[in-house]
PDB file of C-alpha atoms and ligand atoms in Angstrom:
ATOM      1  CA  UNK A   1     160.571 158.321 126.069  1.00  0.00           C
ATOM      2  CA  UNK A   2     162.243 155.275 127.513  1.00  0.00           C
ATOM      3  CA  UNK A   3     165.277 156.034 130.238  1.00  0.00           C
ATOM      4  CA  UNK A   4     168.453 156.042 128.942  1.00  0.00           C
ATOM      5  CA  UNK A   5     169.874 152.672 129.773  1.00  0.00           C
ATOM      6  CA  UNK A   6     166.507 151.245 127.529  1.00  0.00           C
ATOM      7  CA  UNK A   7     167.646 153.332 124.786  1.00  0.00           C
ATOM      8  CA  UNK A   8     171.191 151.798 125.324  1.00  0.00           C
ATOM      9  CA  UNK A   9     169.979 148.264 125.113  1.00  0.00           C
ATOM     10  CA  UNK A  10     167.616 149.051 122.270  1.00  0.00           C
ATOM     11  CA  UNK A  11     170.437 149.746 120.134  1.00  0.00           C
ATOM     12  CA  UNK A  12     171.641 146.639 121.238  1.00  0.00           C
ATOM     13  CA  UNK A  13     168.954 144.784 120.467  1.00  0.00           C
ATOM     14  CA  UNK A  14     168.800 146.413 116.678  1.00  0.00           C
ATOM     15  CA  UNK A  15     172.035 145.571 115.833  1.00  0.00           C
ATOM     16  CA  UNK A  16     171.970 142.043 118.103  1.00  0.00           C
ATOM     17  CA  UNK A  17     168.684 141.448 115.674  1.00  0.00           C
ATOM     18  CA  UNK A  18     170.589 142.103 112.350  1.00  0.00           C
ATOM     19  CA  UNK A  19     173.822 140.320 113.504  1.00  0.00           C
ATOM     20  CA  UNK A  20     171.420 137.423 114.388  1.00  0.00           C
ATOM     21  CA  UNK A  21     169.642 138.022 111.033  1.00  0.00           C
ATOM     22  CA  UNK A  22     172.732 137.348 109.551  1.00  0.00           C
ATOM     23  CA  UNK A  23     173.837 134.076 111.335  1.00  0.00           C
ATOM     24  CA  UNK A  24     170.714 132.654 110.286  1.00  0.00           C
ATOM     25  CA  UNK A  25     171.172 133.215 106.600  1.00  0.00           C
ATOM     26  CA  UNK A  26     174.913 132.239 106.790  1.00  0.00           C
ATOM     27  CA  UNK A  27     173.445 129.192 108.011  1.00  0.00           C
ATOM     28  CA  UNK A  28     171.251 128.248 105.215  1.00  0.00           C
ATOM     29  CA  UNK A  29     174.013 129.324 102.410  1.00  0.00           C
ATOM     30  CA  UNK A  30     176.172 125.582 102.614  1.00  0.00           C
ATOM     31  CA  UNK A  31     172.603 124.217 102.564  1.00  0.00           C
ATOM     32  CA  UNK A  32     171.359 126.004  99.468  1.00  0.00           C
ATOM     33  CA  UNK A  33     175.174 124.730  98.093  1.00  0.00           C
ATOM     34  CA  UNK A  34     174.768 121.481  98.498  1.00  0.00           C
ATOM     35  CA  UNK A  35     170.968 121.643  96.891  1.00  0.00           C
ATOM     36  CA  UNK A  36     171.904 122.546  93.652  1.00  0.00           C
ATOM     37  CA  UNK A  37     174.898 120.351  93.991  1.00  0.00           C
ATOM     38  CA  UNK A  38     172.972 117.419  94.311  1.00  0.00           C
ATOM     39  CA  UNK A  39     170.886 118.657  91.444  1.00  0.00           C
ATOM     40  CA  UNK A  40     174.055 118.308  89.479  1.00  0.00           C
ATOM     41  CA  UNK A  41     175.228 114.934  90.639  1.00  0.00           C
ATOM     42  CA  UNK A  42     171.623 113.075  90.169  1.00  0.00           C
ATOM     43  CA  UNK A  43     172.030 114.649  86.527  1.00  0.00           C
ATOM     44  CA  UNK A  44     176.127 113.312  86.110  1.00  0.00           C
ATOM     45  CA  UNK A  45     174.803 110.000  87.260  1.00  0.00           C
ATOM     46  CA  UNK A  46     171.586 109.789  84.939  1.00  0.00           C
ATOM     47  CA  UNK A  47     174.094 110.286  82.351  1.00  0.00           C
ATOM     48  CA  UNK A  48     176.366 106.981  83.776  1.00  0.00           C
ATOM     49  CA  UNK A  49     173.599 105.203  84.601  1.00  0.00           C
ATOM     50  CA  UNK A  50     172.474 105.551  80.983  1.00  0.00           C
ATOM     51  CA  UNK A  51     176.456 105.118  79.789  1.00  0.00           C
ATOM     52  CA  UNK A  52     176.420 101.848  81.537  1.00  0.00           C
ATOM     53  CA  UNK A  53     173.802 100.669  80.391  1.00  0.00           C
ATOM     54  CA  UNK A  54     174.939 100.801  77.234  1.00  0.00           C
ATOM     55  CA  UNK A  55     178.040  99.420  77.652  1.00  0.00           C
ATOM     56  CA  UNK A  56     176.461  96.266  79.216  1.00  0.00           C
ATOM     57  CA  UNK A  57     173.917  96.002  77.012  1.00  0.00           C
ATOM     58  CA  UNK A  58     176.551  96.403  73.611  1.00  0.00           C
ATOM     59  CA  UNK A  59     178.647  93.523  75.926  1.00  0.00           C
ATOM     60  CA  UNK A  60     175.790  91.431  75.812  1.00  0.00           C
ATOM     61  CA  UNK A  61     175.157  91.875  72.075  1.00  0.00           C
ATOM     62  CA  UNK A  62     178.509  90.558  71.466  1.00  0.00           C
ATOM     63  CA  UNK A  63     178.654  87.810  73.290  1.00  0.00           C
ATOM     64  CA  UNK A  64     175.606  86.414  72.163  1.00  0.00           C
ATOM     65  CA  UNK A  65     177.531  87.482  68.237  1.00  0.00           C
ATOM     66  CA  UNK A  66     180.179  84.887  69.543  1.00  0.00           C
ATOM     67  CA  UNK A  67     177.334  81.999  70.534  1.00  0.00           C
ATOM     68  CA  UNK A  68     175.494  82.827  67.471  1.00  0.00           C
ATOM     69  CA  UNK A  69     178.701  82.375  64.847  1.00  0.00           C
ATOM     70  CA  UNK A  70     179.992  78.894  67.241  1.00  0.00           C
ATOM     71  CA  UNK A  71     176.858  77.606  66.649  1.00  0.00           C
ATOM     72  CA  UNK A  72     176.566  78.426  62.634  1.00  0.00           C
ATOM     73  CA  UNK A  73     180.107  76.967  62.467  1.00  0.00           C
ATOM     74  CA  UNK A  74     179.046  73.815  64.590  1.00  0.00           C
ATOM     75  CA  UNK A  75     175.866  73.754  62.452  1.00  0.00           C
ATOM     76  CA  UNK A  76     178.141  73.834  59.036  1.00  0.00           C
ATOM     77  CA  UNK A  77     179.890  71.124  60.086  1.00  0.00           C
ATOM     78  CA  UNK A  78     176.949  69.019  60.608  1.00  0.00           C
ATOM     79  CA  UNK A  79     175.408  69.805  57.049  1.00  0.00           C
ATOM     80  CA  UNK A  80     179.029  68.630  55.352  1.00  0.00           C
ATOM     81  CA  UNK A  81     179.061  65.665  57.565  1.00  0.00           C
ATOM     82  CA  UNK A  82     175.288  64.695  56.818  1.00  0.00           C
ATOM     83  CA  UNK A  83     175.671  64.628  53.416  1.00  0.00           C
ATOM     84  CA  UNK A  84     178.473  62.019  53.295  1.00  0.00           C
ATOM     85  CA  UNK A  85     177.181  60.065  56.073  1.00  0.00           C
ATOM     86  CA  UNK A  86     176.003  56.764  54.239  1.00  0.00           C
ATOM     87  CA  UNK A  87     173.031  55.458  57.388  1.00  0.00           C
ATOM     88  CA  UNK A  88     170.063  56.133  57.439  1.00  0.00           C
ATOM     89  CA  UNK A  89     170.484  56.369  61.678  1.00  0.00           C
ATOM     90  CA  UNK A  90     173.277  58.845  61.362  1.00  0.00           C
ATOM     91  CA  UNK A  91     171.785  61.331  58.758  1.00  0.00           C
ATOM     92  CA  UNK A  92     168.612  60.877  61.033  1.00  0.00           C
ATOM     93  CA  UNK A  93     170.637  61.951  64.484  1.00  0.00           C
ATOM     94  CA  UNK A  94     172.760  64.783  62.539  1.00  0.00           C
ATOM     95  CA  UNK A  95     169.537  66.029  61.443  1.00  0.00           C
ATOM     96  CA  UNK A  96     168.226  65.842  64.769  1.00  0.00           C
ATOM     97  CA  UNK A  97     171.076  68.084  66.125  1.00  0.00           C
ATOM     98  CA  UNK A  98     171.260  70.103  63.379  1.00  0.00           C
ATOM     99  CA  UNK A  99     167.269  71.355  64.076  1.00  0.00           C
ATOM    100  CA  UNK A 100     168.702  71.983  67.622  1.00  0.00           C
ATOM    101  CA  UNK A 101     171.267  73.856  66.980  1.00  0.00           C
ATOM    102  CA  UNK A 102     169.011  75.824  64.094  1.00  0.00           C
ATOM    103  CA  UNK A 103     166.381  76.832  66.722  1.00  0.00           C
ATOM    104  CA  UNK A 104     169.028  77.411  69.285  1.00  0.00           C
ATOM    105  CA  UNK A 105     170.415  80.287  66.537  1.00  0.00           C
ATOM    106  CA  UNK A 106     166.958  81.114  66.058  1.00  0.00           C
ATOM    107  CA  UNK A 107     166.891  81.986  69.835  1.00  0.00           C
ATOM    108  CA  UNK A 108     169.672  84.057  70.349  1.00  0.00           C
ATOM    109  CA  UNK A 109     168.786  86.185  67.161  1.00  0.00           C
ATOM    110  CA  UNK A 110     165.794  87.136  69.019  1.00  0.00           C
ATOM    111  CA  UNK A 111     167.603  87.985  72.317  1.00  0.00           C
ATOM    112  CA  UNK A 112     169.705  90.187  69.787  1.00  0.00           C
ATOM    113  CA  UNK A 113     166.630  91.706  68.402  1.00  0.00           C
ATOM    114  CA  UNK A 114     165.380  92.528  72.122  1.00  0.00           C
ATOM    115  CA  UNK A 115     169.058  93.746  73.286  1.00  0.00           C
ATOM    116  CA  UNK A 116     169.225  96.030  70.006  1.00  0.00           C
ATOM    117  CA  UNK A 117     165.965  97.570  70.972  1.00  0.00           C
ATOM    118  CA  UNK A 118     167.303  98.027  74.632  1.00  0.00           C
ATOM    119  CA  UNK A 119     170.630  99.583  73.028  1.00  0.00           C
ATOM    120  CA  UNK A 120     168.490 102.159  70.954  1.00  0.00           C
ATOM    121  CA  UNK A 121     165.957 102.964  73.597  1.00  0.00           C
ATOM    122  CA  UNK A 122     169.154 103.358  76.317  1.00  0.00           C
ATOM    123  CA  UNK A 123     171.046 105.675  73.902  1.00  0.00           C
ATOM    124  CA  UNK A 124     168.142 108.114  73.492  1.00  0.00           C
ATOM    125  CA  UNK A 125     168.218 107.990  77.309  1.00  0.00           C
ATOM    126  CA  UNK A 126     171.812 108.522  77.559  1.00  0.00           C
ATOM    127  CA  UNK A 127     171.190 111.496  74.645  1.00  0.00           C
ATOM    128  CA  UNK A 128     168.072 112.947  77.164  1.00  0.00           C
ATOM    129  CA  UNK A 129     170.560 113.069  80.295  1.00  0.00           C
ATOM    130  CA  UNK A 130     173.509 114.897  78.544  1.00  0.00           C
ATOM    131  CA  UNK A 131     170.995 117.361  77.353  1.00  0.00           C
ATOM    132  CA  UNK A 132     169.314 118.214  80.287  1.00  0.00           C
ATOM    133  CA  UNK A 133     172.325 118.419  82.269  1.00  0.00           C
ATOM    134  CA  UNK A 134     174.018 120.422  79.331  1.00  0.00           C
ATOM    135  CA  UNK A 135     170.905 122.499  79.844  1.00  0.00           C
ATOM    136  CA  UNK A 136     170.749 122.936  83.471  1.00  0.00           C
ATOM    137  CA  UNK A 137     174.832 123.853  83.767  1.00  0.00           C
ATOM    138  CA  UNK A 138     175.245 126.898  83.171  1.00  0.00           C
ATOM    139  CA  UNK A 139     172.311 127.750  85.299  1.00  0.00           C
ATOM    140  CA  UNK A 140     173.473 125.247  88.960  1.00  0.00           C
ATOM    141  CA  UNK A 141     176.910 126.978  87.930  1.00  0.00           C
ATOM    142  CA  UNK A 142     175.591 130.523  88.027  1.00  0.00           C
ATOM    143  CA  UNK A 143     173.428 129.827  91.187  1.00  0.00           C
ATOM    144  CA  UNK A 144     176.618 128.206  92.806  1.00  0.00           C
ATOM    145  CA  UNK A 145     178.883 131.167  91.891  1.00  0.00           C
ATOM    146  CA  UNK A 146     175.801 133.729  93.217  1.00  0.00           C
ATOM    147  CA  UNK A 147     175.910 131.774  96.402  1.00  0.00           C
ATOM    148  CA  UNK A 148     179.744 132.049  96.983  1.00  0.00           C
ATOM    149  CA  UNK A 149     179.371 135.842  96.196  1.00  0.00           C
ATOM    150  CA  UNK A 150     176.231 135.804  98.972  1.00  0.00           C
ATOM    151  CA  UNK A 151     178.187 134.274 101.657  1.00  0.00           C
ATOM    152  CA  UNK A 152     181.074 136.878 101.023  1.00  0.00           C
ATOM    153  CA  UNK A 153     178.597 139.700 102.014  1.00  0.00           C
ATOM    154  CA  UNK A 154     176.860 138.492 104.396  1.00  0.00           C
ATOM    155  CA  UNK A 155     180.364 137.493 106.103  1.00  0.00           C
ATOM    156  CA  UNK A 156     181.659 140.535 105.404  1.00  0.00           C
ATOM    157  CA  UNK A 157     178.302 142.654 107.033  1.00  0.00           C
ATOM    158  CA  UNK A 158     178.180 140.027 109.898  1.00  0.00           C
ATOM    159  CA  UNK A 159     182.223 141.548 111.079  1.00  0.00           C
ATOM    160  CA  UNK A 160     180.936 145.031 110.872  1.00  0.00           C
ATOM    161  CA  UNK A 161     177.873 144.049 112.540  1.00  0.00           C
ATOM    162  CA  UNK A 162     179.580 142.330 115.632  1.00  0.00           C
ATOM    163  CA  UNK A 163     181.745 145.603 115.761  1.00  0.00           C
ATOM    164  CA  UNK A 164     178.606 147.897 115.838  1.00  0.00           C
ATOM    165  CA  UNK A 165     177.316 145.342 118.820  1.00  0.00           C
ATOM    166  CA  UNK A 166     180.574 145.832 120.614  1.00  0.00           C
ATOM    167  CA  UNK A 167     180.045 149.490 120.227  1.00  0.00           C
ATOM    168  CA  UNK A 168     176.309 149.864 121.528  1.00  0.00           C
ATOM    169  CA  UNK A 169     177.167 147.564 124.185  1.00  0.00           C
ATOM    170  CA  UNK A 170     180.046 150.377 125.708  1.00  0.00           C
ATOM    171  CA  UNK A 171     177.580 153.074 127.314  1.00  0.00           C
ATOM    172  CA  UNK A 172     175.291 150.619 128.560  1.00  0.00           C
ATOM    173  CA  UNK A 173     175.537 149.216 132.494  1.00  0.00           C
ATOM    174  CA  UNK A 174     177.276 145.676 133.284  1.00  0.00           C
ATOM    175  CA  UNK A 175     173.637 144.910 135.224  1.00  0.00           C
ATOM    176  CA  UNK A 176     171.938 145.993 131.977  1.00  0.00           C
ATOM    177  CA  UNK A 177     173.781 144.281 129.920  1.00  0.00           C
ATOM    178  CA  UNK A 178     173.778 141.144 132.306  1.00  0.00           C
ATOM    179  CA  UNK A 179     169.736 141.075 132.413  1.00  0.00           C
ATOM    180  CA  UNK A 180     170.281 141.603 128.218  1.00  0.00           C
ATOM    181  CA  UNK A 181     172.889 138.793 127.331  1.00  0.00           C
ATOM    182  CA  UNK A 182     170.654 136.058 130.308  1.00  0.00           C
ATOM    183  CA  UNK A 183     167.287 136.854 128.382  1.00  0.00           C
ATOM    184  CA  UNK A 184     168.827 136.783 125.146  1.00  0.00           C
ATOM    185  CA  UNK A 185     170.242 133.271 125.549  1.00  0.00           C
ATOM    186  CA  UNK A 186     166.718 131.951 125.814  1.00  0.00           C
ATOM    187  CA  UNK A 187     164.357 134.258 123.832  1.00  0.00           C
ATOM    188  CA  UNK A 188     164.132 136.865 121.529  1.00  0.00           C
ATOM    189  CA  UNK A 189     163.930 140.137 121.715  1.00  0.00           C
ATOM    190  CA  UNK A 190     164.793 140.783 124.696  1.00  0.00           C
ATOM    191  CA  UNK A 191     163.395 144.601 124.953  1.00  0.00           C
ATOM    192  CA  UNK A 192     159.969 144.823 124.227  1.00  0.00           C
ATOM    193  CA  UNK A 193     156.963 147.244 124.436  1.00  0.00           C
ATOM    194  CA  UNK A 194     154.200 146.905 127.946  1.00  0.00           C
ATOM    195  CA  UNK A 195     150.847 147.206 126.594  1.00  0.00           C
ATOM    196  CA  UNK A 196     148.080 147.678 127.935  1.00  0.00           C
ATOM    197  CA  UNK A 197     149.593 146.126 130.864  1.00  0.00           C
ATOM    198  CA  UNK A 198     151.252 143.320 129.298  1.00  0.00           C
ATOM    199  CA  UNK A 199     154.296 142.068 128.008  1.00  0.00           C
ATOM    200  CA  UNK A 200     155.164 142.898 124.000  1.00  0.00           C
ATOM    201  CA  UNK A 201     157.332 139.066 124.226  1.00  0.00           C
ATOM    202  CA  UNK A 202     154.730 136.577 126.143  1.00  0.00           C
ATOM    203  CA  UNK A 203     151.458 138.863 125.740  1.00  0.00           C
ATOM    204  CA  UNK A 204     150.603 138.152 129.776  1.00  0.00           C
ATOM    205  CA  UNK A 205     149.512 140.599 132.168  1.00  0.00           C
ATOM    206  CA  UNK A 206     153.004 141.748 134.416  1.00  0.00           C
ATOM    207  CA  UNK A 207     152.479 142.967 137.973  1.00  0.00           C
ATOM    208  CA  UNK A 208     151.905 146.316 139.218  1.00  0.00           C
ATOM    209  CA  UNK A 209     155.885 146.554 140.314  1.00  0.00           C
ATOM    210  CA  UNK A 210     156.888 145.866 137.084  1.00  0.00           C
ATOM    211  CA  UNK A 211     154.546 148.011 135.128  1.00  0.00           C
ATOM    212  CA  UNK A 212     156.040 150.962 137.284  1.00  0.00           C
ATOM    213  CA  UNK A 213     159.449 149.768 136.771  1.00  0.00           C
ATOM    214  CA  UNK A 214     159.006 150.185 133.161  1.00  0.00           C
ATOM    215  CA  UNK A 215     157.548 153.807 133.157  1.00  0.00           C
ATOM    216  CA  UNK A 216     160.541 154.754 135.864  1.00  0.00           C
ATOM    217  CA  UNK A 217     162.780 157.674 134.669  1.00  0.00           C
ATOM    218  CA  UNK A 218     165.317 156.197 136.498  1.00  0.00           C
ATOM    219  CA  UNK A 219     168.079 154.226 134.422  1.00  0.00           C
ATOM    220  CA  UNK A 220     169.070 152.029 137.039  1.00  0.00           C
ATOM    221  CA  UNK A 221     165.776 150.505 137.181  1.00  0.00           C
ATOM    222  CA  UNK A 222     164.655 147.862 134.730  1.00  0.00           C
ATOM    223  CA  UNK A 223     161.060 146.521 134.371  1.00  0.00           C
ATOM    224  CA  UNK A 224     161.054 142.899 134.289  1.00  0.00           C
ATOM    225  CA  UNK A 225     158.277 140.938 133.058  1.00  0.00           C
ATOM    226  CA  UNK A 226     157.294 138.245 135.798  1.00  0.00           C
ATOM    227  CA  UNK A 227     156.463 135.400 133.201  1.00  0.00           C
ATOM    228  CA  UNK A 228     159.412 135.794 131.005  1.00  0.00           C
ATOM    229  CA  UNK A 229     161.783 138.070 132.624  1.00  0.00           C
ATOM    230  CA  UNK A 230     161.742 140.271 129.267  1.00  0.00           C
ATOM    231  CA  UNK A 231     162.787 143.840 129.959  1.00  0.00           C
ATOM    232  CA  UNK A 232     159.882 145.901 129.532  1.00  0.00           C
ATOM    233  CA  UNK A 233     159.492 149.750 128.617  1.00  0.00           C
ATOM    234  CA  UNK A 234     156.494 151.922 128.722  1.00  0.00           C
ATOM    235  CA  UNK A 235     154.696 152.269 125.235  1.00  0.00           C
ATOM    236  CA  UNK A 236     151.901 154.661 125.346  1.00  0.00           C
ATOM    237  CA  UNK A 237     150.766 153.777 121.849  1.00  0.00           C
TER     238      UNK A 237
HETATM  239 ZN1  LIG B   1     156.786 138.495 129.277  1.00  0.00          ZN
END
């Protein structure tokens, strides 16, 4: 049976370990947040990608509507004015514009054809992204709402849990809990089991003075491993 200032600081160290427990997972709550936030953006903007494209793509369509009825109205004017043109050099050069302007039509319709496709195929895409994200919702919104409640608790436990610390940490000796709160800044736990003749933290062999400082009955003594100044009690297991 450890002495009693080991027992003092092994209380510590329990409730140290759960408040530290707690930190941790505090920690990774705004992280898990922001995960299934960004799920929800990269969905909103496959949606307005999709939206956009649409919109540029329908702008397109029109504008090329425009070039398409200039040119037929250019091109109508040409057929009146080649049939009252009397030369043989004029009907010739009307007709020569006219079969440019004809396959210049003939040009944009295509482009039409190809935006029309794009239009369709962007829709469906546009139809795809509000689905999935209609889909996903109510799921990102019930992981977000579990997460809020998660980081309530674990608040919550962590103020009891400092409290209990502050509590444990009353009985126990200032040079106790000086050795304690030194270790504990650099490695963890601080309080562990000599085996077997070594340490339970850094698994090396301690000295002979420290192996009888740990089985001392005598609280104001602490074993201290050599290697890495753990504070070591006597295990017989
Ligand atoms: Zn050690």
């Amino acid at each position: 049976m450890p002495h009693a200032t080991l027992v003092q600081l092994l209380v510590v160290q329990e409730r140290d370990a759960r408040r530290r427990q707690l930190e941790q997972q505090i920690i990774t709550v705004p992280l898990d947040r922001a995960t299934v936030e960004k799920a929800i953006a990269t969905e909103k903007a496959a949606i307005e990608a999709a939206r956009t494209e649409v919109k540029g793509l329908e702008t397109k369509k029109k504008l090329l509507e425009t070039e398409i009825g200039s040119a037929e109205t250019v091109l109508s004017k040409y057929r009146t004015q080649q049939m009252a043109v009397k030369k043989n050099d004029e009907y010739h050069a009307l007709g020569n514009q006219i079969e440019t302007l004809v396959k210049q039509v003939g040009g944009f319709e295509e482009q039409e054809l190809v935006i029309m496709y794009n239009i369709d195929e962007a829709k469906a895409r546009f139809v795809k992204a509000e689905a999935t994200l209609k889909a996903n919702i109510t799921g990102h919104e019930k992981k977000l709402s579990v997460l809020a409640e998660r980081l309530v608790n674990l608040q919550t436990e962590l103020v009891e849990v400092k409290a209990a610390v502050v509590v444990a940490r009353e009985p126990a000796t200032p040079y106790a809990l000086k050795v304690y709160d030194r270790v504990a800044a650099r490695q963890w736990p601080v309080v562990v089991p000599l085996r077997g003749g070594k340490c339970g933290g850094c698994h090396l062999k301690v000295s002979s003075e420290a192996e009888s400082a740990s089985r001392s009955a005598d609280p104001a003594q602490l074993g201290i491993c050599d290697q890495c100044s753990r504070v070591l009690y006597w295990d017989f297991a």
